[in-house]
mmCIF file of C-alpha atoms and ligand atoms in Angstrom:
data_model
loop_
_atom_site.group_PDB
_atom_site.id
_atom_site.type_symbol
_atom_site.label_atom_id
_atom_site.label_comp_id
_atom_site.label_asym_id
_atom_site.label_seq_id
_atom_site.Cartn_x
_atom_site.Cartn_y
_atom_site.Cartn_z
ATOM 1 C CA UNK A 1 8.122 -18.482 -32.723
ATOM 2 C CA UNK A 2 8.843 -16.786 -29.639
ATOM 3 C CA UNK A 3 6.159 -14.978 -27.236
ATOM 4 C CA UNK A 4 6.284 -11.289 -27.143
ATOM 5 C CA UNK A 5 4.419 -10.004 -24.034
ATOM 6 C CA UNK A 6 2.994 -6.777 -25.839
ATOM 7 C CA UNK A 7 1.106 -4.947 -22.974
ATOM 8 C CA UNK A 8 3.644 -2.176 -21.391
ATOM 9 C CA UNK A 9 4.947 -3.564 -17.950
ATOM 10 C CA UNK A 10 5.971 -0.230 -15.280
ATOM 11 C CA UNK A 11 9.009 0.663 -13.153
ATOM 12 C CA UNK A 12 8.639 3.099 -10.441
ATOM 13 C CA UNK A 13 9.751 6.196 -12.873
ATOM 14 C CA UNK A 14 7.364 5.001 -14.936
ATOM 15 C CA UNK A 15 3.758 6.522 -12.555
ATOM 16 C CA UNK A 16 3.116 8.561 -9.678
ATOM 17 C CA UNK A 17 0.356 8.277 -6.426
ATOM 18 C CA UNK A 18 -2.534 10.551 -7.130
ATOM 19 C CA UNK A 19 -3.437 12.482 -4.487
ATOM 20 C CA UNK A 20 -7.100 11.582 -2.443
ATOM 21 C CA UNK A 21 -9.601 13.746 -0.707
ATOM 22 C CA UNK A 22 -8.688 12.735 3.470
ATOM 23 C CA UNK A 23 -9.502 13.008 6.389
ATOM 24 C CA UNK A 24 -6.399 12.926 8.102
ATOM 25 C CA UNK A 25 -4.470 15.773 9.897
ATOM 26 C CA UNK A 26 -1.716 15.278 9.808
ATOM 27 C CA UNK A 27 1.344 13.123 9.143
ATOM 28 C CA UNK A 28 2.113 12.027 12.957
ATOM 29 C CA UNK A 29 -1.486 9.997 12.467
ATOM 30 C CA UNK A 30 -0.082 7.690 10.191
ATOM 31 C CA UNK A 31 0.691 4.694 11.732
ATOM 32 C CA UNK A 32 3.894 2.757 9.836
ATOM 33 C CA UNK A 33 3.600 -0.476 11.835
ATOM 34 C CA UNK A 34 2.478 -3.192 10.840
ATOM 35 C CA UNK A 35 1.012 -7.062 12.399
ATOM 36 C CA UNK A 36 1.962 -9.639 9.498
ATOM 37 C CA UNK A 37 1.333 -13.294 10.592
ATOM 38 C CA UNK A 38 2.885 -15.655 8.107
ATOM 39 C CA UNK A 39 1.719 -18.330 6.247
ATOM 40 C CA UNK A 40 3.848 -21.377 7.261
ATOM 41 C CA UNK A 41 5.711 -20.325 9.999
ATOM 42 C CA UNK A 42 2.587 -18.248 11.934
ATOM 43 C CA UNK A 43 4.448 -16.376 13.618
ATOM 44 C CA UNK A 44 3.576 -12.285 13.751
ATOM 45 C CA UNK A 45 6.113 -9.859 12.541
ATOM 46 C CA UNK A 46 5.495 -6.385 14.604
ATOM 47 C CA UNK A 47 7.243 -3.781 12.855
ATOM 48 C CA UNK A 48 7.873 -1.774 10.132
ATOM 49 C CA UNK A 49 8.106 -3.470 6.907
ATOM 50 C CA UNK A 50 11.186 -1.946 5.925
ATOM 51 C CA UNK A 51 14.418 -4.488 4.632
ATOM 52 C CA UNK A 52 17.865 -3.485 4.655
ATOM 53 C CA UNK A 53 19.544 -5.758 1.896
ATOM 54 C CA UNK A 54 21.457 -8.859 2.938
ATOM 55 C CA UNK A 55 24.379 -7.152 0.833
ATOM 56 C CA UNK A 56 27.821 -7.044 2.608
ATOM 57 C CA UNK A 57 28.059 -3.535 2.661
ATOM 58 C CA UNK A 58 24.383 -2.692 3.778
ATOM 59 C CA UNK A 59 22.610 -5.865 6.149
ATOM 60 C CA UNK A 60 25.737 -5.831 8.400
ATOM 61 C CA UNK A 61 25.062 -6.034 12.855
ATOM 62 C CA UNK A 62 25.730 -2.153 12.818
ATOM 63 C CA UNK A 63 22.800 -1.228 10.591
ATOM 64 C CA UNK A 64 20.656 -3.888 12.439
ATOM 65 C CA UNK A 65 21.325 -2.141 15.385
ATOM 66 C CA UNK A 66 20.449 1.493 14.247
ATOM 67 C CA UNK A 67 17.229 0.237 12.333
ATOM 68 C CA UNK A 68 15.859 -2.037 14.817
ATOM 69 C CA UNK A 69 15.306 1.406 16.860
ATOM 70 C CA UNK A 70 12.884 2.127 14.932
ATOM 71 C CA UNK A 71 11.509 -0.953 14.020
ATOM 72 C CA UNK A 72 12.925 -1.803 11.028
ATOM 73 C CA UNK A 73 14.512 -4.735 9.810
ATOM 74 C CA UNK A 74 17.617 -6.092 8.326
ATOM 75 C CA UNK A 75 18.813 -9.633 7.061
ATOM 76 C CA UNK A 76 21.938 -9.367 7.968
ATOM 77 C CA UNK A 77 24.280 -10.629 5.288
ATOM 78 C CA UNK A 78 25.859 -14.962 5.122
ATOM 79 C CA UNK A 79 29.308 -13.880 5.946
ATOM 80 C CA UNK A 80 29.250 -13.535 9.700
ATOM 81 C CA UNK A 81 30.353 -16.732 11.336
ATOM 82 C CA UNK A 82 28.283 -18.282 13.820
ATOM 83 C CA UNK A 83 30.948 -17.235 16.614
ATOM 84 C CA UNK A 84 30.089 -14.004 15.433
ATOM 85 C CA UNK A 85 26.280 -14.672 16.334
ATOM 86 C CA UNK A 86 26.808 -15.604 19.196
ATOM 87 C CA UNK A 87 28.445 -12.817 20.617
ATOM 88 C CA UNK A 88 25.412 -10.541 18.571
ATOM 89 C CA UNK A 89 22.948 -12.287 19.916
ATOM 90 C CA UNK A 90 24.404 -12.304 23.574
ATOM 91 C CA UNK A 91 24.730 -8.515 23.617
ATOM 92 C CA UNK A 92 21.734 -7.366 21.611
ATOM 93 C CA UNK A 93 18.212 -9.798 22.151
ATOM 94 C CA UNK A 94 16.073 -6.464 21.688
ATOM 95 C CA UNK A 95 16.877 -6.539 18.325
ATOM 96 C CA UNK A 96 16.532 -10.268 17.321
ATOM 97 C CA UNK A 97 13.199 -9.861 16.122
ATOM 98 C CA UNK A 98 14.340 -7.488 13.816
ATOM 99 C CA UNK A 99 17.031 -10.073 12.057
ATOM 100 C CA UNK A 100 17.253 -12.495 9.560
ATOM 101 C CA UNK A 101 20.451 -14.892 9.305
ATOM 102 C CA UNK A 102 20.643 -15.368 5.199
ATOM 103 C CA UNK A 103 21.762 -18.708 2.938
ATOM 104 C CA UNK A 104 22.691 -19.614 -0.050
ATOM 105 C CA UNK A 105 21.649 -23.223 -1.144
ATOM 106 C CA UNK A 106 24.574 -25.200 -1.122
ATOM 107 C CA UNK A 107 25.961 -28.183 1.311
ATOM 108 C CA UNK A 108 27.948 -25.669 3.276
ATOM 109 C CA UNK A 109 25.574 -23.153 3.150
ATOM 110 C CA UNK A 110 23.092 -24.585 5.082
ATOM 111 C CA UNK A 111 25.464 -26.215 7.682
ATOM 112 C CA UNK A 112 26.342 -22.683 8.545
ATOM 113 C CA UNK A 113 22.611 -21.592 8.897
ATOM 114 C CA UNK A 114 21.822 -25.010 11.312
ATOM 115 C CA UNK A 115 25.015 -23.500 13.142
ATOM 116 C CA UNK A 116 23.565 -19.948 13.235
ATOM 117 C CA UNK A 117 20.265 -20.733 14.551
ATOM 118 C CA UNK A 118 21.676 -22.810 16.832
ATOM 119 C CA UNK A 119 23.922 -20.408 18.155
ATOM 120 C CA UNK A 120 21.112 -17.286 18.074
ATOM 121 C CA UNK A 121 18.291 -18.891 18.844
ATOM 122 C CA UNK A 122 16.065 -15.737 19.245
ATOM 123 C CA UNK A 123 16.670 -15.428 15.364
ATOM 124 C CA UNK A 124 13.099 -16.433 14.031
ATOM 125 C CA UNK A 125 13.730 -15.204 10.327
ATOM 126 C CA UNK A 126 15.652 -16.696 7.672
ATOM 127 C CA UNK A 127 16.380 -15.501 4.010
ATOM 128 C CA UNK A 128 16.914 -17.783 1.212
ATOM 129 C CA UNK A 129 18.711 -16.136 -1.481
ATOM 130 C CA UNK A 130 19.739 -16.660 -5.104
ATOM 131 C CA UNK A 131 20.390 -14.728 -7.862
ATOM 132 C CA UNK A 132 17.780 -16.915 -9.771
ATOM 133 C CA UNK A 133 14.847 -18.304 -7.871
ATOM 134 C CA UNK A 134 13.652 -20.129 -10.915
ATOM 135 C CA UNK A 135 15.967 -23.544 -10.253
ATOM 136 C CA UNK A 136 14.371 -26.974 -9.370
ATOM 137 C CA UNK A 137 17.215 -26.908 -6.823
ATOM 138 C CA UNK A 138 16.347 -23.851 -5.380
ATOM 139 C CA UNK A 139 12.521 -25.290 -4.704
ATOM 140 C CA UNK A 140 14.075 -28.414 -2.764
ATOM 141 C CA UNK A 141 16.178 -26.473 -0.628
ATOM 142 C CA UNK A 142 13.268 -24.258 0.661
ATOM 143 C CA UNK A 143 11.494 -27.580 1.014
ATOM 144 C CA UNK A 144 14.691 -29.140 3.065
ATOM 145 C CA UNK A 145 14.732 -25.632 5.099
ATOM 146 C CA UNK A 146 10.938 -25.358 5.754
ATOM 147 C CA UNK A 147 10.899 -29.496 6.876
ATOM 148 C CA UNK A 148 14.479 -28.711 9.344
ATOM 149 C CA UNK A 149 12.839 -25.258 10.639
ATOM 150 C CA UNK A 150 8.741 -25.729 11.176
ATOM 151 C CA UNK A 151 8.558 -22.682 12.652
ATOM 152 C CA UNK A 152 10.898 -20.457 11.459
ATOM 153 C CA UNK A 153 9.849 -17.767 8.975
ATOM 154 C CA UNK A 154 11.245 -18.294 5.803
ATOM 155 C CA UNK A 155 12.004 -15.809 2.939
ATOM 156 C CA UNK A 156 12.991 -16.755 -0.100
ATOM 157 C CA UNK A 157 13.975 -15.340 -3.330
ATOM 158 C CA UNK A 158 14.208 -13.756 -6.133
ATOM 159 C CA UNK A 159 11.658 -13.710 -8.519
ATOM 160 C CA UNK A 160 9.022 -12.092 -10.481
ATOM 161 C CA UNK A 161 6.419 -13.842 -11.593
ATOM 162 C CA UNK A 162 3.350 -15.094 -10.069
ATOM 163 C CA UNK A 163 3.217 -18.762 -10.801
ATOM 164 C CA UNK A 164 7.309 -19.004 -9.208
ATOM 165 C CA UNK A 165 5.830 -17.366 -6.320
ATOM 166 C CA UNK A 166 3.006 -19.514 -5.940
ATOM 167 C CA UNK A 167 5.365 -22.643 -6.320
ATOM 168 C CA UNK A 168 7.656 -21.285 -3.426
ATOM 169 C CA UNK A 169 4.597 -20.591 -1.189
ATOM 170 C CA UNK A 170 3.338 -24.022 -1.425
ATOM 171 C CA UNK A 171 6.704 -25.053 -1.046
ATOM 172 C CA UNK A 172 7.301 -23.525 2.687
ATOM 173 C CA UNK A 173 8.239 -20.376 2.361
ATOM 174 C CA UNK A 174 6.666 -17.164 3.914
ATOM 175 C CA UNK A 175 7.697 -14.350 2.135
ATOM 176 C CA UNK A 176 8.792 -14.140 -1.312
ATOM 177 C CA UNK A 177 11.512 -11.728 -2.678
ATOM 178 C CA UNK A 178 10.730 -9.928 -5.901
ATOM 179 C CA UNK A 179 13.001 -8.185 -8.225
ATOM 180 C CA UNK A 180 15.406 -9.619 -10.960
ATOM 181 C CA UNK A 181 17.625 -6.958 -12.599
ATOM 182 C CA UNK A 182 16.002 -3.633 -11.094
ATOM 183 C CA UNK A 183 19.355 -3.101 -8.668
ATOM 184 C CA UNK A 184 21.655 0.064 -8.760
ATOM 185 C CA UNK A 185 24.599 -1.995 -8.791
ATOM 186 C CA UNK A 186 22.851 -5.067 -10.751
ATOM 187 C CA UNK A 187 24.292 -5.398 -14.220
ATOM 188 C CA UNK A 188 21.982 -8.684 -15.168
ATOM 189 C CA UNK A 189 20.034 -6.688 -17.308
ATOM 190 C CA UNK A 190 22.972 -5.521 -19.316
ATOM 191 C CA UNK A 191 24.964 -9.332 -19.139
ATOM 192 C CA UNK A 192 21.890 -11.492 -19.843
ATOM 193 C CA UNK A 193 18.754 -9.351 -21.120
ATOM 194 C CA UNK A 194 16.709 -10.881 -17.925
ATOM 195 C CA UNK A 195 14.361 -8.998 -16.103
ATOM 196 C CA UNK A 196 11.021 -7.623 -15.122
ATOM 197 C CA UNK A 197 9.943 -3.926 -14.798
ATOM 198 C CA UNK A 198 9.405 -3.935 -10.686
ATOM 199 C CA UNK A 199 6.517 -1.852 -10.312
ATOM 200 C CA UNK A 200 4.758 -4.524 -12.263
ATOM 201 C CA UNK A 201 6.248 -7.612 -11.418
ATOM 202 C CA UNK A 202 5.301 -6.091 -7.834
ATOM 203 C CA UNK A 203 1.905 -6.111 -8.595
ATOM 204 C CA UNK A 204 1.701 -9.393 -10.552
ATOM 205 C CA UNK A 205 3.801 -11.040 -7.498
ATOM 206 C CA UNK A 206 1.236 -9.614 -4.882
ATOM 207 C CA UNK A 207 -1.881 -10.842 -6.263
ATOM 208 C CA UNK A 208 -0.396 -14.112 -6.376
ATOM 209 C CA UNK A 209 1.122 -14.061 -3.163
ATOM 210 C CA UNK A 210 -1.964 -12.917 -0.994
ATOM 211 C CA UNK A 211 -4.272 -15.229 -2.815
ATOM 212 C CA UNK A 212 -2.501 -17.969 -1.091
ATOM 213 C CA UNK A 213 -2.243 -15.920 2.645
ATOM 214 C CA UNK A 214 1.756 -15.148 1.165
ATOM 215 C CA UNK A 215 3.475 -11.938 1.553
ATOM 216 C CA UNK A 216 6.234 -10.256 -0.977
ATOM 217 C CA UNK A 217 9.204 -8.088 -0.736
ATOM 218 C CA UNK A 218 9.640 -5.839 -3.354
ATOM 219 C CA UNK A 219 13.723 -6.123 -3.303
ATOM 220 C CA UNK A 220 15.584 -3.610 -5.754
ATOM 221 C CA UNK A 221 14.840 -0.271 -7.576
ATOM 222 C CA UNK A 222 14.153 2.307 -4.922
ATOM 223 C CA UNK A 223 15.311 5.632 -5.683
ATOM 224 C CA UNK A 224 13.753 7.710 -3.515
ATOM 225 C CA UNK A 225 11.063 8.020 -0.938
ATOM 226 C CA UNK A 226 8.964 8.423 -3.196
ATOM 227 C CA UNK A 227 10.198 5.068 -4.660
ATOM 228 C CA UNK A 228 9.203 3.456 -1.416
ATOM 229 C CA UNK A 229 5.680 4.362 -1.610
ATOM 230 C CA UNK A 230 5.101 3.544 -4.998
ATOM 231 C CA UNK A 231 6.390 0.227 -3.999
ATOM 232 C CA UNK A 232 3.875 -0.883 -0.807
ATOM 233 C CA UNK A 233 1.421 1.092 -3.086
ATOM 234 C CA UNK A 234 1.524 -1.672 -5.591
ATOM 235 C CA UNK A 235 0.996 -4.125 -2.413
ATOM 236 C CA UNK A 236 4.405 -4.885 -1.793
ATOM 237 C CA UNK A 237 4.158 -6.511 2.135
ATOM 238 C CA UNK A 238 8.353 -5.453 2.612
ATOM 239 C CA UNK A 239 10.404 -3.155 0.683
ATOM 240 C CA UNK A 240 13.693 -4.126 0.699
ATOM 241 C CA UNK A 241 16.565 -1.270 0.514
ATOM 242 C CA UNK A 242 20.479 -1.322 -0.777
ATOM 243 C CA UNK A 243 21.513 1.540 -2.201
ATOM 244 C CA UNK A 244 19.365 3.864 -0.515
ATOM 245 C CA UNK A 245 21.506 2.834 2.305
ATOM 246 C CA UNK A 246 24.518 2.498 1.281
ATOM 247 C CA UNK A 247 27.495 4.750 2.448
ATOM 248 C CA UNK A 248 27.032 5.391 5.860
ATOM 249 C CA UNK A 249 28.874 5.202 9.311
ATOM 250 C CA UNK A 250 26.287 1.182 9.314
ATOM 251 C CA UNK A 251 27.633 0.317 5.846
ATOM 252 C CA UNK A 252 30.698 -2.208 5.811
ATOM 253 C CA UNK A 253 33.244 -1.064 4.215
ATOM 254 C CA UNK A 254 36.053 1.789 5.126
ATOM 255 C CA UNK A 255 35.749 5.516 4.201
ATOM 256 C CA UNK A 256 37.845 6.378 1.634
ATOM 257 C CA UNK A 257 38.884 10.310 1.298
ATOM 258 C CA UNK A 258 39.632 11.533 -1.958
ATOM 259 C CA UNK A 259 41.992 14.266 -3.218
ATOM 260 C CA UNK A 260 39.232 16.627 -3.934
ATOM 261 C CA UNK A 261 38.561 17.064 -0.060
ATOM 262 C CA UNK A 262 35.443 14.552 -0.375
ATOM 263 C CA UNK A 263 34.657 10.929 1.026
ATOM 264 C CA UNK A 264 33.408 8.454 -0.208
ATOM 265 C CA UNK A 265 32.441 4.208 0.839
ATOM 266 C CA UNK A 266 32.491 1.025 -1.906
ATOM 267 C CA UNK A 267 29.377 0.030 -2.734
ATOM 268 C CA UNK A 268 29.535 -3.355 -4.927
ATOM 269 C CA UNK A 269 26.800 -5.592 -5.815
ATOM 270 C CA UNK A 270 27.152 -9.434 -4.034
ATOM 271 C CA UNK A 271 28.037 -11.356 -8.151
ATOM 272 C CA UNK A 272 30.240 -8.321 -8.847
ATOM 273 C CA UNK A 273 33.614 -8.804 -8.986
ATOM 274 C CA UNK A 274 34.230 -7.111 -5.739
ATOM 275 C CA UNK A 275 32.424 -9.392 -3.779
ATOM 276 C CA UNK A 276 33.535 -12.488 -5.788
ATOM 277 C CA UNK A 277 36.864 -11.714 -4.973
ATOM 278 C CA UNK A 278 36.187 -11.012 -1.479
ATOM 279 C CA UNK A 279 34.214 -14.067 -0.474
ATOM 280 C CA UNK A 280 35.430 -16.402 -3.254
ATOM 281 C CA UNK A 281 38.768 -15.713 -4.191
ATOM 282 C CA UNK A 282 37.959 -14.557 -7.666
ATOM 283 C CA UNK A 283 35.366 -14.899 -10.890
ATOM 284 C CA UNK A 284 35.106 -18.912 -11.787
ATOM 285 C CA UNK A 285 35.897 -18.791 -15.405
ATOM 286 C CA UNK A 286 32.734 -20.241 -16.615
ATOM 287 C CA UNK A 287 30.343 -16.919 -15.166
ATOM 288 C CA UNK A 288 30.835 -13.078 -15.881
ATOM 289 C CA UNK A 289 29.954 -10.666 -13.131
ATOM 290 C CA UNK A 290 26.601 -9.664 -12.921
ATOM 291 C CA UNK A 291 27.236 -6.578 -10.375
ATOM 292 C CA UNK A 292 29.025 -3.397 -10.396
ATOM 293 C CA UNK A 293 31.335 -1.624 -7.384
ATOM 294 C CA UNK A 294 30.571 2.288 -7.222
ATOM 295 C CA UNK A 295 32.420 5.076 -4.823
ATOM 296 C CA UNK A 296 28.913 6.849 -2.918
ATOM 297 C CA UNK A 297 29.491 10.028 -0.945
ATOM 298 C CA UNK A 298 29.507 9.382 2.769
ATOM 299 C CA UNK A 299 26.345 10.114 4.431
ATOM 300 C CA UNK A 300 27.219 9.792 8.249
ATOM 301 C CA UNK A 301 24.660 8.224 10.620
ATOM 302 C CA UNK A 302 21.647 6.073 8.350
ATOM 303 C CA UNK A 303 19.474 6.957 11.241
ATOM 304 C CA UNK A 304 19.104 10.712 9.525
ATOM 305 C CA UNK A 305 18.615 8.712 5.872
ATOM 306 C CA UNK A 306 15.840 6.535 7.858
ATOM 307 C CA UNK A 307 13.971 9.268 9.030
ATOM 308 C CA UNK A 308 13.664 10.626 5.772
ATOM 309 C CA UNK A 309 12.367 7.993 3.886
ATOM 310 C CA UNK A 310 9.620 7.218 6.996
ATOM 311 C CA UNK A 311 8.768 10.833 6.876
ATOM 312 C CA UNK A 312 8.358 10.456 2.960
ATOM 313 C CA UNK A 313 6.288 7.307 3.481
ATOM 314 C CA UNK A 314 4.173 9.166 5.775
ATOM 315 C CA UNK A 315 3.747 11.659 3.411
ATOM 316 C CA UNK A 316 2.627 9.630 1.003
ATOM 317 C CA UNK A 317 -0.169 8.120 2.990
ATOM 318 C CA UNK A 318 -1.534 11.518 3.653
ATOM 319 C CA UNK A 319 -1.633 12.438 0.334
ATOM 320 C CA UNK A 320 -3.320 9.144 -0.983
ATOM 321 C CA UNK A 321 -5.605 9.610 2.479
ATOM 322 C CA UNK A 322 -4.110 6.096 4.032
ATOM 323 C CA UNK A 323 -4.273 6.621 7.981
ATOM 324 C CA UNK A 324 -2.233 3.268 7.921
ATOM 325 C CA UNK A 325 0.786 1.801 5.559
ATOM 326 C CA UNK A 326 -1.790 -1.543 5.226
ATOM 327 C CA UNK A 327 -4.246 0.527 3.726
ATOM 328 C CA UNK A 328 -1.777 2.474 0.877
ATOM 329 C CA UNK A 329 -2.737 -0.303 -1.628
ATOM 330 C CA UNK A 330 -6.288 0.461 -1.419
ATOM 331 C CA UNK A 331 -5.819 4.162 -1.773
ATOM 332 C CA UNK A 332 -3.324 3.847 -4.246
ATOM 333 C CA UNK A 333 -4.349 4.612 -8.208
ATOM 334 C CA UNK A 334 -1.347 5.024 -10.058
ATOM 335 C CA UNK A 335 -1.024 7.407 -12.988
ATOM 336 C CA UNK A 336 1.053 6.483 -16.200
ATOM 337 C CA UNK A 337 3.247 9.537 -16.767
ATOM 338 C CA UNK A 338 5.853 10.500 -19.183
ATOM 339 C CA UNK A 339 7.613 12.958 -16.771
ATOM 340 C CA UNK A 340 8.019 12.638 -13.038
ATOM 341 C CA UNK A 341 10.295 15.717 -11.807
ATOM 342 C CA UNK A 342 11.628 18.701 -12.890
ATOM 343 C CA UNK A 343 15.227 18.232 -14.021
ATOM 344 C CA UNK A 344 15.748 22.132 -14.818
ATOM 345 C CA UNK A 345 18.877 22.880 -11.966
ATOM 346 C CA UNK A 346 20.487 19.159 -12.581
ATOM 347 C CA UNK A 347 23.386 19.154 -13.706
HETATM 348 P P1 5GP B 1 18.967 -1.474 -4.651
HETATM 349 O O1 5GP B 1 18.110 -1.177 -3.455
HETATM 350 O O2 5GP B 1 20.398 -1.130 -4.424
HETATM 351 O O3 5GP B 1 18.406 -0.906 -5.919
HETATM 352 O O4 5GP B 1 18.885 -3.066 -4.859
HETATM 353 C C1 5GP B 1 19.321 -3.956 -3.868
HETATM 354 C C2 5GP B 1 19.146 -5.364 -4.369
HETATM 355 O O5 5GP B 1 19.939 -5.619 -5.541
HETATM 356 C C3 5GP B 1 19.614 -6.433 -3.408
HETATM 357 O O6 5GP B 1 18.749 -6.621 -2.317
HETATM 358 C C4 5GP B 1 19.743 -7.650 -4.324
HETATM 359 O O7 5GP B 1 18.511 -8.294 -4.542
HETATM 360 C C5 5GP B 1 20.191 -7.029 -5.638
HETATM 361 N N1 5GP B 1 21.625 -7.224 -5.849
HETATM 362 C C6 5GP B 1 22.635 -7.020 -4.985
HETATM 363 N N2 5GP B 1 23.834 -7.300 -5.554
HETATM 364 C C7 5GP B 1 23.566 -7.698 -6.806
HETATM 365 C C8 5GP B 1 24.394 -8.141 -7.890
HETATM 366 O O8 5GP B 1 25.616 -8.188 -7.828
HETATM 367 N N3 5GP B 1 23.734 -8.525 -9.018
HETATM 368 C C9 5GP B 1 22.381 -8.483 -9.133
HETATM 369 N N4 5GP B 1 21.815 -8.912 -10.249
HETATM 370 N N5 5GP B 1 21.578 -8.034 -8.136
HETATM 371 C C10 5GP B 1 22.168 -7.652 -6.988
#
């Protein structure tokens, strides 16, 4: 007979933050920042822990550029050539340690990584990433990477339960992506009935993770600001962002105006057909998509979008009475709720 799991896992919609009794003054004393040393690479990541998505249309040298600014990060998505890199690299070293060059795991995969790294040698992050992270193959790659790069700091991804990120820890990696089906342009759920609520596979993958010195990213499902919170609230180490910015002057893509006066950019998800097309000259007959491709309104510079969503996560820290991002997990209690916001002028 077939387990049924009958205690209620959460998405983000699902709870809010309550608000704490603080001592703060204000929200220019929180401090976003964050010193994360790593377990098998040991090197310190100064930043903060913000992700824009290795997507094609969101983790591109543009957005890298703008984030890095203000200390955020982007993996920057496996299409660039390693020409490319080198000419990045050249021109921008202030915002290497804000980077990670992504892989898939096959052959020719990771000869363009080796090529990479050896052509942007600053780089000091890498990002293994597959659609399923459950795959014995997927295990010896991060073993092959970890073994070729000692010291490189290694995520890899995605999963959502605690003993697959335990099993990737041990195998090499640093930091562990979390999230299967939560997406806005993710259709998995819909083509294979996979997935995880992410608010509690977040907090199932963090207890894991940090009882072996690990870190997560919490990669899909943000909203909102408020999304964000809710997300290092449940200890997420990273949040990692696609649609939340998507659409702007850093996205890839061209603008596209339409004839009622408006513009939009493309917005597909990296297995939908889009992107298939795009990077592998079609759908192989034996898979189905597993991604969507949506028009968003064009939102100009993401450096207005970025500043929103810090000022929200700042915000939030007041609220819960965290004078630092580290300490939002210990001030966070989270309350069920069957209504978040008022939907009365929605349309
Ligand atoms: P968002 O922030 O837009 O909700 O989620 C972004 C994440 O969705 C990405 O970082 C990646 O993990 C996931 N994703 C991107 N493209 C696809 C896709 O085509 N299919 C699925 N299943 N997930 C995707």
């Amino acid at each position: 007979m077939p387990n049924i799991i009958n205690e209620i896992k959460l998405d983000f919609k699902d709870v809010l933050l309550r608000p704490k009794r603080s001592t703060l003054r204000s929200r220019a004393d929180v401090n976003l920042f964050r010193e994360i040393t790593f377990k098998n690479s040991k090197k310190t990541y100064k930043g903060i822990p913000l992700i824009a998505s290795n997507m094609d249309t969101v983790g591109t040298f543009e957005m890298a550029k703008a984030l890095a600014k203000h200390g955020v990060f982007t993996t920057i998505h496996k299409y660039y050539l390693p020409e490319d890199w080198a000419a990045f690299a050249t021109s921008n070293p202030e915002v290497l340690s804000f980077v990670a060059v992504s892989s898939g795991t096959s052959e020719s995969d990771f000869e363009n990584l080796t090529r990479v790294l050896k052509e942007a040698p600053g780089v000091e992050f890498i990002c293994l990433d597959v659609a399923n992270g459950y795959s014995q193959h997927f295990v010896e790659f991060v073993r092959k990477v970890r073994q070729t790069f000692p010291t490189h700091t290694i995520i890899a991804g995605n999963v959502v339960t605690g003993e697959m990120v335990e099993e990737l820890l041990l195998s090499g990696a640093d930091i562990i992506k979390v999230g299967i089906g939560p997406g806005s342009v993710c259709t998995t759920r819909i083509k294979t009935g996979v997935g995880y609520p992410q608010l509690s596979a977040v907090l199932e993958c963090a207890d894991a993770a940090h009882g072996l010195q690990g870190h997560i990213i919490s990669d899909g499902g943000c909203t909102c600001p408020g999304d964000v919170a809710k997300a290092f609230g449940a200890g997420a180490d990273f949040v990692m962002l696609g649609g939340m910015l998507a659409g702007h002057d850093q996205s890839g893509g061209e603008i596209r105006h339409k004839t009622d006066g408006t513009k939009v950019k493309l917005f597909y998800g990296m297995s939908s057909d889009t992107a298939m097309k795009k990077h592998a000259g079609g759908v192989a007959d034996y898979r189905t998509p597993e991604g969507k491709t949506v028009e968003v309104p064009y939102r100009g510079d993401v450096e207005v979008t970025l500043l929103d969503i810090l000022g929200g996560l700042r915000s939030a820290c007041t609220y819960t009475g965290a004078a630092k991002l580290k300490e939002l997990p210990r001030r966070a209690t989270f309350i069920r709720c069957t209504q978040q916001v008022n939907t009365v002028f929605c349309n």
